[in-house]
CSV table of C-alpha atoms and ligand atoms in Angstrom, one decimal:
chain,number,residue,atom,x,y,z
A,1,MET,CA,120.3,124.3,88.1
A,2,ARG,CA,117.8,122.5,90.2
A,3,VAL,CA,115.1,120.8,88.8
A,4,THR,CA,112.2,119.3,91.2
A,5,CYS,CA,110.0,116.9,89.4
A,6,THR,CA,107.9,114.0,90.9
A,7,VAL,CA,109.4,110.7,89.1
A,8,ASN,CA,107.8,107.4,90.1
A,9,GLY,CA,105.3,109.2,92.5
A,10,GLN,CA,108.3,110.2,94.0
A,11,ARG,CA,109.2,114.5,94.8
A,12,CYS,CA,113.0,114.2,93.1
A,13,GLU,CA,115.6,117.0,92.8
A,14,ALA,CA,118.4,117.2,90.4
A,15,ASP,CA,121.4,119.7,90.8
A,16,GLY,CA,123.8,120.8,88.9
A,17,VAL,CA,121.3,120.4,85.5
A,18,TRP,CA,122.6,122.2,82.8
A,19,PRO,CA,120.5,124.1,79.8
A,20,GLY,CA,120.9,121.6,76.7
A,21,GLU,CA,121.1,118.7,79.3
A,22,SER,CA,117.8,115.9,78.6
A,23,LEU,CA,115.6,114.1,80.4
A,24,LEU,CA,116.8,111.9,79.7
A,25,TYR,CA,121.0,112.6,80.8
A,26,MET,CA,118.9,113.4,84.1
A,27,LEU,CA,117.0,110.6,85.0
A,28,ARG,CA,120.0,107.6,84.0
A,29,GLU,CA,122.8,110.0,85.2
A,30,ARG,CA,121.3,112.4,88.8
A,31,LEU,CA,118.9,110.3,89.7
A,32,GLY,CA,120.1,106.5,89.0
A,33,LEU,CA,117.3,105.4,87.1
A,34,PRO,CA,119.2,104.0,83.9
A,35,GLY,CA,116.1,102.1,82.3
A,36,SER,CA,115.1,104.9,79.9
A,37,LYS,CA,117.8,103.4,77.8
A,38,ASN,CA,120.0,106.2,75.2
A,39,ALA,CA,120.5,104.4,72.1
A,40,CYS,CA,120.1,107.6,68.8
A,41,GLU,CA,119.9,110.3,71.7
A,42,GLN,CA,117.5,111.9,68.7
A,43,GLY,CA,114.3,110.8,68.7
A,44,GLU,CA,114.7,108.0,66.6
A,45,CYS,CA,114.8,104.2,68.7
A,46,GLY,CA,112.7,105.0,70.7
A,47,SER,CA,114.3,102.7,73.8
A,48,CYS,CA,114.4,106.5,76.2
A,49,THR,CA,110.4,106.1,76.2
A,50,VAL,CA,108.8,107.7,79.4
A,51,TYR,CA,105.7,109.7,80.4
A,52,LEU,CA,105.4,112.9,81.6
A,53,ASP,CA,102.6,114.4,82.9
A,54,GLY,CA,101.2,110.9,81.5
A,55,VAL,CA,102.4,111.0,77.9
A,56,ALA,CA,104.5,109.2,76.6
A,57,VAL,CA,108.0,111.2,75.1
A,58,CYS,CA,111.3,110.1,73.6
A,59,ALA,CA,113.0,112.1,77.3
A,60,CYS,CA,115.8,112.4,74.6
A,61,LEU,CA,114.6,115.2,73.4
A,62,VAL,CA,113.1,116.5,76.9
A,63,ALA,CA,114.6,119.8,77.7
A,64,ALA,CA,115.7,118.7,81.8
A,65,GLY,CA,114.9,122.2,82.6
A,66,GLN,CA,111.2,121.1,80.9
A,67,ALA,CA,110.6,118.5,83.7
A,68,GLU,CA,109.9,121.4,86.2
A,69,GLY,CA,107.4,120.3,88.3
A,70,ARG,CA,106.1,117.6,86.5
A,71,ARG,CA,105.2,114.5,86.6
A,72,ILE,CA,108.2,111.1,85.0
A,73,GLY,CA,107.0,108.0,84.5
A,74,THR,CA,109.8,105.5,83.6
A,75,VAL,CA,110.2,101.7,83.7
A,76,GLU,CA,111.6,101.1,86.5
A,77,GLY,CA,108.1,102.8,87.8
A,78,LEU,CA,105.7,100.2,86.4
A,79,THR,CA,107.8,97.2,88.5
A,80,GLY,CA,104.9,96.8,91.6
A,81,GLU,CA,106.0,95.7,95.6
A,82,ASP,CA,105.0,91.7,93.9
A,83,GLY,CA,107.0,92.1,91.7
A,84,LEU,CA,107.5,92.9,87.1
A,85,HIS,CA,104.4,93.8,86.0
A,86,PRO,CA,102.2,91.8,84.0
A,87,ILE,CA,103.9,93.5,80.2
A,88,GLN,CA,107.2,93.1,81.4
A,89,ASP,CA,106.1,89.4,82.6
A,90,ALA,CA,104.9,89.4,78.9
A,91,PHE,CA,107.9,89.8,76.9
A,92,LEU,CA,110.4,87.7,79.6
A,93,GLU,CA,107.5,84.3,78.5
A,94,ALA,CA,107.4,85.7,74.8
A,95,GLY,CA,111.5,85.8,74.1
A,96,ALA,CA,111.1,89.3,73.7
A,97,VAL,CA,114.0,90.5,75.3
A,98,GLN,CA,117.3,89.2,74.0
A,99,CYS,CA,119.9,92.2,73.9
A,100,GLY,CA,117.6,94.2,75.5
A,101,PHE,CA,118.4,97.3,74.8
A,102,CYS,CA,114.6,98.5,73.0
A,103,THR,CA,113.0,96.9,75.9
A,104,PRO,CA,112.0,99.2,78.3
A,105,GLY,CA,110.9,102.0,76.2
A,106,LEU,CA,108.6,99.6,74.0
A,107,ILE,CA,107.3,98.2,78.0
A,108,VAL,CA,106.1,102.1,79.1
A,109,ALA,CA,104.8,102.1,74.7
A,110,VAL,CA,103.0,98.9,74.8
A,111,HIS,CA,101.8,100.4,78.7
A,112,ASP,CA,101.0,103.4,77.3
A,113,LEU,CA,98.9,101.9,74.1
A,114,LEU,CA,97.1,99.2,76.4
A,115,ALA,CA,96.4,102.0,78.6
A,116,ARG,CA,94.5,104.1,75.4
A,117,ASP,CA,92.8,100.7,74.4
A,118,PRO,CA,92.7,97.9,76.2
A,119,ALA,CA,92.5,94.9,73.1
A,120,PRO,CA,94.2,96.7,70.7
A,121,SER,CA,94.1,95.5,66.5
A,122,GLU,CA,97.2,94.4,64.6
A,123,PRO,CA,97.2,97.2,62.8
A,124,ASP,CA,96.5,99.6,65.8
A,125,ILE,CA,99.4,97.4,67.9
A,126,ARG,CA,102.1,97.7,64.3
A,127,GLU,CA,101.0,101.6,64.3
A,128,ALA,CA,101.3,102.2,68.4
A,129,LEU,CA,105.3,100.7,68.2
A,130,ALA,CA,106.0,101.5,65.5
A,131,GLY,CA,108.4,104.5,67.1
A,132,ASN,CA,110.4,101.8,68.9
A,133,LEU,CA,112.8,99.8,67.1
A,134,CYS,CA,114.7,96.2,67.6
A,135,ARG,CA,117.9,95.3,65.9
A,136,CYS,CA,117.8,91.4,67.2
A,137,THR,CA,114.6,90.2,67.7
A,138,GLY,CA,112.3,90.9,64.2
A,139,TYR,CA,109.5,92.0,66.3
A,140,GLU,CA,107.7,88.7,66.0
A,141,GLN,CA,108.5,87.8,69.2
A,142,ILE,CA,107.5,91.7,70.4
A,143,LEU,CA,104.8,91.5,69.2
A,144,ASP,CA,103.7,87.8,70.9
A,145,ALA,CA,104.3,90.0,74.2
A,146,VAL,CA,102.1,91.8,73.0
A,147,ARG,CA,99.3,89.7,72.3
A,148,LEU,CA,100.3,88.3,75.4
A,149,ALA,CA,100.3,91.2,78.0
A,150,THR,CA,97.1,92.2,75.9
A,151,SER,CA,95.1,88.6,76.9
A,152,ARG,CA,96.0,88.8,80.3
A,153,VAL,CA,94.9,92.7,80.5
A,154,ALA,CA,91.1,91.4,79.1
A,155,SER,CA,91.0,88.6,81.8
A,156,GLY,CA,91.8,91.3,84.6
A,157,ARG,CA,95.4,89.7,84.8
A,158,GLY,CA,97.1,92.4,84.6
A,159,THR,CA,96.5,96.3,85.2
A,160,PRO,CA,98.0,98.8,82.8
B,1,FES,S1,118.1,107.1,72.2
B,1,FES,FE1,115.9,108.6,72.3
B,1,FES,S2,114.5,108.1,70.2
B,1,FES,FE2,116.9,107.1,70.4
B,2,FES,S1,115.8,93.1,71.7
B,2,FES,FE1,118.4,94.1,71.8
B,2,FES,S2,117.4,95.5,70.1
B,2,FES,FE2,115.8,94.4,70.8
């Protein structure tokens, strides 16, 4: 079947989508957007986090057909014409990227958090990222990155 949706502000059509196919597969394999990662394919790790009509979801748990007529936002869409998003910069500066497999999902999750709450408390940050697993960093650098991104948003140097 054909799925027509808007991805990162652009109208997209994916042909040949089969009924059991996930949104993650469609994004990566049909629409050329490999930023969202496939680590568990079971909704456990958060590495495939994308926006679906403005709500952060695990793309591996969404059927591609459910995207018909809807708005998808991926990590690729956060990078602007003038470079990386401040959250992406913060992850790099804080050393929160090692193998990088968890990073795209975390960045979307942090983006979602700061859009809802520009000054999250430490428990709020931990709770918001509880569904995003990282096997490399021990999480401290990730928390540092979120604090850095939060301070930049607070000082007006980044708009989630
Ligand atoms: S790949 Fe979707 S949650 Fe792990
Ligand atoms: S940086 Fe490797 S899983 Fe997080």
